[in-house]
Structure formats: structure tokens, C-alpha cells
Short mmCIF file of C-alpha atoms in Angstrom, two decimals:
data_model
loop_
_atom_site.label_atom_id
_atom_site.label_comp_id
_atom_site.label_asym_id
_atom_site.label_seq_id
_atom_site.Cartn_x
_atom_site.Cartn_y
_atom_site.Cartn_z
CA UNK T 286 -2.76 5.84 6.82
CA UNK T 287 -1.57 8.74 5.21
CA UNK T 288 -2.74 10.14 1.75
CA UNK T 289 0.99 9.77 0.30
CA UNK T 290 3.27 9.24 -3.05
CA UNK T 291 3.23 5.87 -4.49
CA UNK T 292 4.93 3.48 -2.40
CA UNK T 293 5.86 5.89 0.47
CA UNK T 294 4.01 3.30 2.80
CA UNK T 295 7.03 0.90 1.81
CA UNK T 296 9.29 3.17 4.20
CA UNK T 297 7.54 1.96 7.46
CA UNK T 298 7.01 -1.74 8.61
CA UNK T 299 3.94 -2.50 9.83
CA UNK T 300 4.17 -6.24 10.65
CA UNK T 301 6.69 -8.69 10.09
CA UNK T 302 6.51 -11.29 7.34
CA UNK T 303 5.48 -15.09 7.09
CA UNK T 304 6.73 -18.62 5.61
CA UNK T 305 8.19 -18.56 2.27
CA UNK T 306 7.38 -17.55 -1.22
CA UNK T 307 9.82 -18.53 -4.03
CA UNK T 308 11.38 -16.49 -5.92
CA UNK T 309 10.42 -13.08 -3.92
CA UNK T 310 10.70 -13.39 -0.63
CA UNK T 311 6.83 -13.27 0.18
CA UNK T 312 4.78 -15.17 1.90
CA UNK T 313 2.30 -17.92 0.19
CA UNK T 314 1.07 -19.36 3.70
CA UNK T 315 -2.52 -17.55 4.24
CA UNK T 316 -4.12 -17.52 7.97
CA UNK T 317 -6.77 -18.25 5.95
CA UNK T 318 -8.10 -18.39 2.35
CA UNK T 319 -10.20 -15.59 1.77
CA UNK T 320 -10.72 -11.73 1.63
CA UNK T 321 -8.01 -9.56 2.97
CA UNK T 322 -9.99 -6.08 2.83
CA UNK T 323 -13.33 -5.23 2.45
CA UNK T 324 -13.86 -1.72 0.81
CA UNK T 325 -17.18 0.09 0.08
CA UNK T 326 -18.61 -3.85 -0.81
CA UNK T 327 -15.48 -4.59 -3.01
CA UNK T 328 -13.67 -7.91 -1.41
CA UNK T 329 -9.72 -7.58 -2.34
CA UNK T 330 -8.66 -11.42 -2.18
CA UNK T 331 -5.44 -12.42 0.00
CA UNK T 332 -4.50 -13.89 -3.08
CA UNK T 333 -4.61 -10.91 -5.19
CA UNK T 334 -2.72 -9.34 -2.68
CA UNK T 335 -0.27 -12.06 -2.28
CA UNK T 336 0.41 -12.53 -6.08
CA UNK T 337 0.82 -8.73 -6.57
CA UNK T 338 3.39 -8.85 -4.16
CA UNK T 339 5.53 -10.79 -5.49
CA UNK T 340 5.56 -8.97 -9.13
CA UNK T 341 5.88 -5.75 -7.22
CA UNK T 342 9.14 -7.10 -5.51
CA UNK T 343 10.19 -8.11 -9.07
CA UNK T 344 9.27 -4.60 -10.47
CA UNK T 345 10.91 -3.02 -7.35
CA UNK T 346 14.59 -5.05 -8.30
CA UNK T 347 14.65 -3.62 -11.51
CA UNK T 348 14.71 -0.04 -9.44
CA UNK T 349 17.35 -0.04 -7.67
CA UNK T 350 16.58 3.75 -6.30
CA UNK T 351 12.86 2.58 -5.45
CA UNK T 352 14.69 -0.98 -3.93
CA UNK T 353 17.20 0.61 -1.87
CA UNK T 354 18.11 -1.48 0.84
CA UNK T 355 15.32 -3.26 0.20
CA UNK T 356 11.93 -4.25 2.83
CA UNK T 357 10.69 -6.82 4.57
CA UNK T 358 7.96 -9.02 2.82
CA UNK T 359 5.01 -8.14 5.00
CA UNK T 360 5.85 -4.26 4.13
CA UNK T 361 5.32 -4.97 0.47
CA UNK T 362 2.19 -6.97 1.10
CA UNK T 363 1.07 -4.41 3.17
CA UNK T 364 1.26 -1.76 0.64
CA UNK T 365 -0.13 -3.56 -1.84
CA UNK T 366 -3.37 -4.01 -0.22
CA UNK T 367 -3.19 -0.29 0.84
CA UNK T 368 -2.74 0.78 -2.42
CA UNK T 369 -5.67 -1.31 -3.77
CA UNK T 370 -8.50 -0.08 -1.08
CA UNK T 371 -7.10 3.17 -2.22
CA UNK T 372 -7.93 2.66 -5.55
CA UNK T 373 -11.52 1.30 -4.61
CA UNK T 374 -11.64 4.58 -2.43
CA UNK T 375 -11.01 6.74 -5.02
CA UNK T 376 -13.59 4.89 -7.78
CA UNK T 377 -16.41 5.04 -4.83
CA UNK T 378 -15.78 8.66 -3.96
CA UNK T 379 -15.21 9.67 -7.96
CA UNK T 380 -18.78 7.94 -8.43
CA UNK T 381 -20.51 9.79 -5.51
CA UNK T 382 -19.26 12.70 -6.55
CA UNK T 383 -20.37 12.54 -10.15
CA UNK T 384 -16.58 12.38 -11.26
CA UNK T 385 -15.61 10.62 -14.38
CA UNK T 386 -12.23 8.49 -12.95
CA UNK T 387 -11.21 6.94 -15.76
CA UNK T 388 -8.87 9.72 -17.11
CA UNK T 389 -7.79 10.40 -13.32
CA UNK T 390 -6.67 7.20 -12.91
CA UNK T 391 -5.04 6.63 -16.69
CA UNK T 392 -2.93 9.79 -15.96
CA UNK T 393 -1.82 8.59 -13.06
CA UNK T 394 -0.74 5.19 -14.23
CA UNK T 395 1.11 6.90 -17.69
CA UNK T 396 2.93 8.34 -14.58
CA UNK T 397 4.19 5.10 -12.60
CA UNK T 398 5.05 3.75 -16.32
CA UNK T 399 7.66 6.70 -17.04
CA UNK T 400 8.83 6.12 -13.58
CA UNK T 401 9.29 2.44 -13.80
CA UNK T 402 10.43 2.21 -17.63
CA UNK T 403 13.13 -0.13 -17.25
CA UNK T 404 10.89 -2.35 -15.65
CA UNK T 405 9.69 -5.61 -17.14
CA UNK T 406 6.60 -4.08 -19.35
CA UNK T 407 4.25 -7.37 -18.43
CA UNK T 408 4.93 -7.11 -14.81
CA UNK T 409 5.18 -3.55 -14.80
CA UNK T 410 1.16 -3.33 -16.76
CA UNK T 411 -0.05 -6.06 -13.86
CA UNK T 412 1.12 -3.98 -10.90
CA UNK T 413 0.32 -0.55 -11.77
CA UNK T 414 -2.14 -0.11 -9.71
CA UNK T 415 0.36 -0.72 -6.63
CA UNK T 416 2.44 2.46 -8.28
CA UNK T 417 -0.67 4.97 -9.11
CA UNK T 418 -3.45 4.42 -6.75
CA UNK T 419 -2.01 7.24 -4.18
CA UNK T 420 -1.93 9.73 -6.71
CA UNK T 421 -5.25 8.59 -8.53
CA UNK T 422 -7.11 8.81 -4.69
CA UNK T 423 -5.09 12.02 -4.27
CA UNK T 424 -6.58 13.37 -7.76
CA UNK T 425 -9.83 12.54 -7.13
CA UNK T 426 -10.16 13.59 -3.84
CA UNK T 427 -8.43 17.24 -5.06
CA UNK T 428 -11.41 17.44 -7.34
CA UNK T 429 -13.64 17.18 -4.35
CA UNK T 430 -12.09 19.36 -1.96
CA UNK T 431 -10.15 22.11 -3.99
CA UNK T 432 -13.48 24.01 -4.89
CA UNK T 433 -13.85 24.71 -0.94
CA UNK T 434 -10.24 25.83 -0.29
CA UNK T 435 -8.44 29.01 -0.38
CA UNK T 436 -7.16 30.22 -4.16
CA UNK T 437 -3.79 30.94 -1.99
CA UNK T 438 -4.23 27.47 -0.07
CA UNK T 439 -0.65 25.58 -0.06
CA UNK T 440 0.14 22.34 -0.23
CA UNK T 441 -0.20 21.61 3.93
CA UNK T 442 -3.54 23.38 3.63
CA UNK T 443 -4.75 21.12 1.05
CA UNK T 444 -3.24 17.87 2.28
CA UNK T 445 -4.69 18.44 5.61
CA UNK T 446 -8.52 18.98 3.97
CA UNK T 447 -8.02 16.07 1.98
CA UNK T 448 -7.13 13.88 5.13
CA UNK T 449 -9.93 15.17 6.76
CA UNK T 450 -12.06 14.22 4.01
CA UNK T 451 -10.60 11.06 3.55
CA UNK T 452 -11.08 10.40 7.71
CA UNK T 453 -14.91 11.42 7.31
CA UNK T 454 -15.41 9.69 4.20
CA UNK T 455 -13.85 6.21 5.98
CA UNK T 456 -16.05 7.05 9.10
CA UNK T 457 -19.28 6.53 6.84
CA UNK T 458 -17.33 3.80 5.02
CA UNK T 459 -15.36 1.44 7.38
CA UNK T 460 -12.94 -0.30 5.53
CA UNK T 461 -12.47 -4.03 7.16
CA UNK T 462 -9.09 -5.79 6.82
CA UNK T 463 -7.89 -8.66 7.54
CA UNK T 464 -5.77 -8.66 10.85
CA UNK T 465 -3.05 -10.55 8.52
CA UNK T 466 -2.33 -7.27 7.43
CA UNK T 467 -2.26 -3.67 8.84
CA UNK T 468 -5.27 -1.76 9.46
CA UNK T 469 -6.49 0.20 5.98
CA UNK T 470 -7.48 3.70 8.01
CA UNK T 471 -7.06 7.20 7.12
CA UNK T 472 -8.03 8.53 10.91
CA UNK T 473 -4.72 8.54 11.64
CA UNK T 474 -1.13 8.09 11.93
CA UNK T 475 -0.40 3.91 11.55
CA UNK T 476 1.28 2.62 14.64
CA UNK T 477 3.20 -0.16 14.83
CA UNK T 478 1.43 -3.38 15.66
CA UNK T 479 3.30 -5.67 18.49
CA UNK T 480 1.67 -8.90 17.55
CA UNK T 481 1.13 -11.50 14.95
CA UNK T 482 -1.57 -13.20 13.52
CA UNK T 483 -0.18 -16.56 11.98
CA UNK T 484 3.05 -18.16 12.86
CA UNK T 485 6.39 -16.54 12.08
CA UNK T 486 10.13 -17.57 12.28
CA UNK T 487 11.84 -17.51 15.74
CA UNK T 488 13.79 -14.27 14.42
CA UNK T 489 10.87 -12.45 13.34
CA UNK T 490 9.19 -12.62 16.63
CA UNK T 491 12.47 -11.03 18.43
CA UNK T 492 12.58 -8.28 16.12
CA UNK T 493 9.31 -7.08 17.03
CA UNK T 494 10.96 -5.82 20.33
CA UNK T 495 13.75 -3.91 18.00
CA UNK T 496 13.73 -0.33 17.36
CA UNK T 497 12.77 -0.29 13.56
CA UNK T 498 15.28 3.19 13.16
CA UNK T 499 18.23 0.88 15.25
CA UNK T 500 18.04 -2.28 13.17
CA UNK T 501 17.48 -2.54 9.40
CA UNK T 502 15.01 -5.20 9.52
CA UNK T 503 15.07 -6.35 6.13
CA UNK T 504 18.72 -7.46 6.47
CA UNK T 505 18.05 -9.67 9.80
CA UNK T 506 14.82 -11.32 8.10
CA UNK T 507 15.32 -14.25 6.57
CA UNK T 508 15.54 -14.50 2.84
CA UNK T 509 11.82 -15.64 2.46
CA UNK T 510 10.77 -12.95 4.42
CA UNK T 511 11.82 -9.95 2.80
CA UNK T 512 11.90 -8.35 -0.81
CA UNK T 513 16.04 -7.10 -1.57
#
């Protein structure tokens, strides 16, 4: 998973949506009740996740530039979740490193609000940390690594050392998820996953032998499976 802008991840499908969720688009049926990522002893819930994703789908409608064509459900649920390991990331490695987060991570939220200021201020306060937690993990992890680097270091230089970092620091610190939902892991690139764990519409199983550039998936998806 790569170190990125908030909501980048939302450009790449991962794994294809399930059931029906009023309203958004996004799923409410659960393989199974309980934790979808585990991250340095922090459970994130599949509920969490679940009702985050359906605000952030609300949140992205009221941008159209950030909605574009719009994504597939199990897109925005899985950048949800990797936005919130992300954040628990960057709080475990700000604590380690004797690194006071707090005004890290308000900075980057003040951020996602000026970004998002037409959105709906409730919804836009509960999903913040879907819209900041790149940039806070970025911060923090700058902090870390910047002392090491070149003064003349540019910005490939310095996102390479902080995916290296990030890669090491997940090594000593698997991160478990749930196979409902794309693997959290800052190794490497993500690859697309060619099966499913829980039952999905007829449809959704033949796109998974598309070409994601050929065919925009979100338009094929059924309306309960996708977030336009």
C-alpha cells in the first residue's frame, strides 16, 4: 500500500462489493461480525468501517471533483479501513518515537476540512479521519526519517525512505486484516485480488475477469454496490 494523498487509494479497486446498503451503495452484509484489522493491538471493527463508509460516500457526493465518476462500494470500504490502520500507524510510530501527534494530526485534519468545506459539517467532523490519516502518517513518519536524509533530498528520495520505513516498521508490526477487505501492507505495490470472500451478485463475479482500465466498473455494478 502506498504512503499516498488522502483518498488516492479510491483510484484502484481492490475487490468488488457486497449486498446492499441503503442510501449509499455499501454493503451492510458482514462475512462475519467482528474485527476487520488488527493494528499494533488496536481492533478496527467491520462496523466502524462499514458505517464510515457510507458517510464518506455522502461526503464524497457533495465533491463532485473528489466523486468523479464515482467507485465501486468495496473501494470506499477499502479505503476507509486503510486510512484508519494508517492513522493507528502513525499514533504507534509518533509514540515510539517520542513524538507528540496531536498537533500532526489536527493540522492535517484543518486540511481535509478546507478541502471538503461544502461538505455536510456533521458528516464531514465524523469522517475526517478517512480524509487526513495519509498525510498525518506521512507527517509523522517525515519527522522520523528527514533527520537521516540529504538537506538536498527531493521528494522521490524522501518518499522512497519513508516507504522503506514504513515496510520495516510493518515487518516488526504485522498488521492483520480481514480477508473481507484488501490486505493493509506497505511492502509493496497492492495487486489485484481474483477472489471473494462472501457472496456477491452474478455481475460482480464476471467483472473480476474485466480489465479494470477497459471497463469503468462502478457504472456496471449494481446500484448497491457502488458509491456515484
Amino acid at each position: 500500500m502506498r504512503l499516498s494523498r488522502p483518498l488516492a487509494a479510491l483510484g484502484a479497486v481492490a475487490l468488488l462489493g457486497t449486498g446492499a446498503l441503503s442510501g449509499c451503495g455499501l454493503s451492510d452484509i458482514q462475512a462475519a461480525p467482528g474485527v476487520a484489522a488488527e493494528v499494533h493491538g488496536t481492533q478496527i471493527s467491520v462496523e466502524e468501517v462499514d458505517q464510515l463508509s457510507v458517510t464518506t460516500c455522502e461526503v464524497l457526493r457533495s465533491n463532485p471533483e473528489l466523486l468523479g465518476q464515482g467507485y465501486t462500494g468495496s473501494t470506499v470500504r477499502d479505503t476507509v479501513l486503510a486510512q484508519l490502520a494508517q492513522r493507528e500507524i502513525a499514533d504507534a510510530i509518533a509514540a515510539e518515537n517520542d513524538i507528540d501527534g496531536a498537533p500532526i494530526y489536527a493540522g492535517a485534519a484543518q486540511q481535509a476540512r478546507l478541502g471538503l468545506g461544502q461538505a455536510d459539517s456533521e458528516q464531514l467532523e465524523e469522517v475526517l479521519p478517512v480524509f487526513a490519516s495519509s498525510s498525518y502518517l506521512r507527517a509523522v513518519v517525515a519527522e522520523v526519517v528527514d533527520p537521516s536524509l540529504p538537506d538536498d533530498a527531493g521528494e522521490a528520495t524522501s518518499t522512497a525512505a519513508y516507504q522503506t520505513y514504513l515496510a520495516a516498521w510493518e515487518a516488526a508490526n504485522p498488521v492483520t486484516t480481514n480477508p473481507l477487505f484488501t490486505e493493509v501492507d506497505f511492502s509493496g505495490p497492492q495487486e489485484r485480488r481474483n477472489e471473494l470472500s462472501v457472496a456477491v451478485s452474478d455481475e460482480a463475479v464476471e467483472l473480476l475477469t474485466l480489465d479494470p482500465a477497459a471497463v469503468r466498473l462502478e457504472e456496471r455494478l449494481p446500484a448497491s454496490q457502488r458509491c456515484t
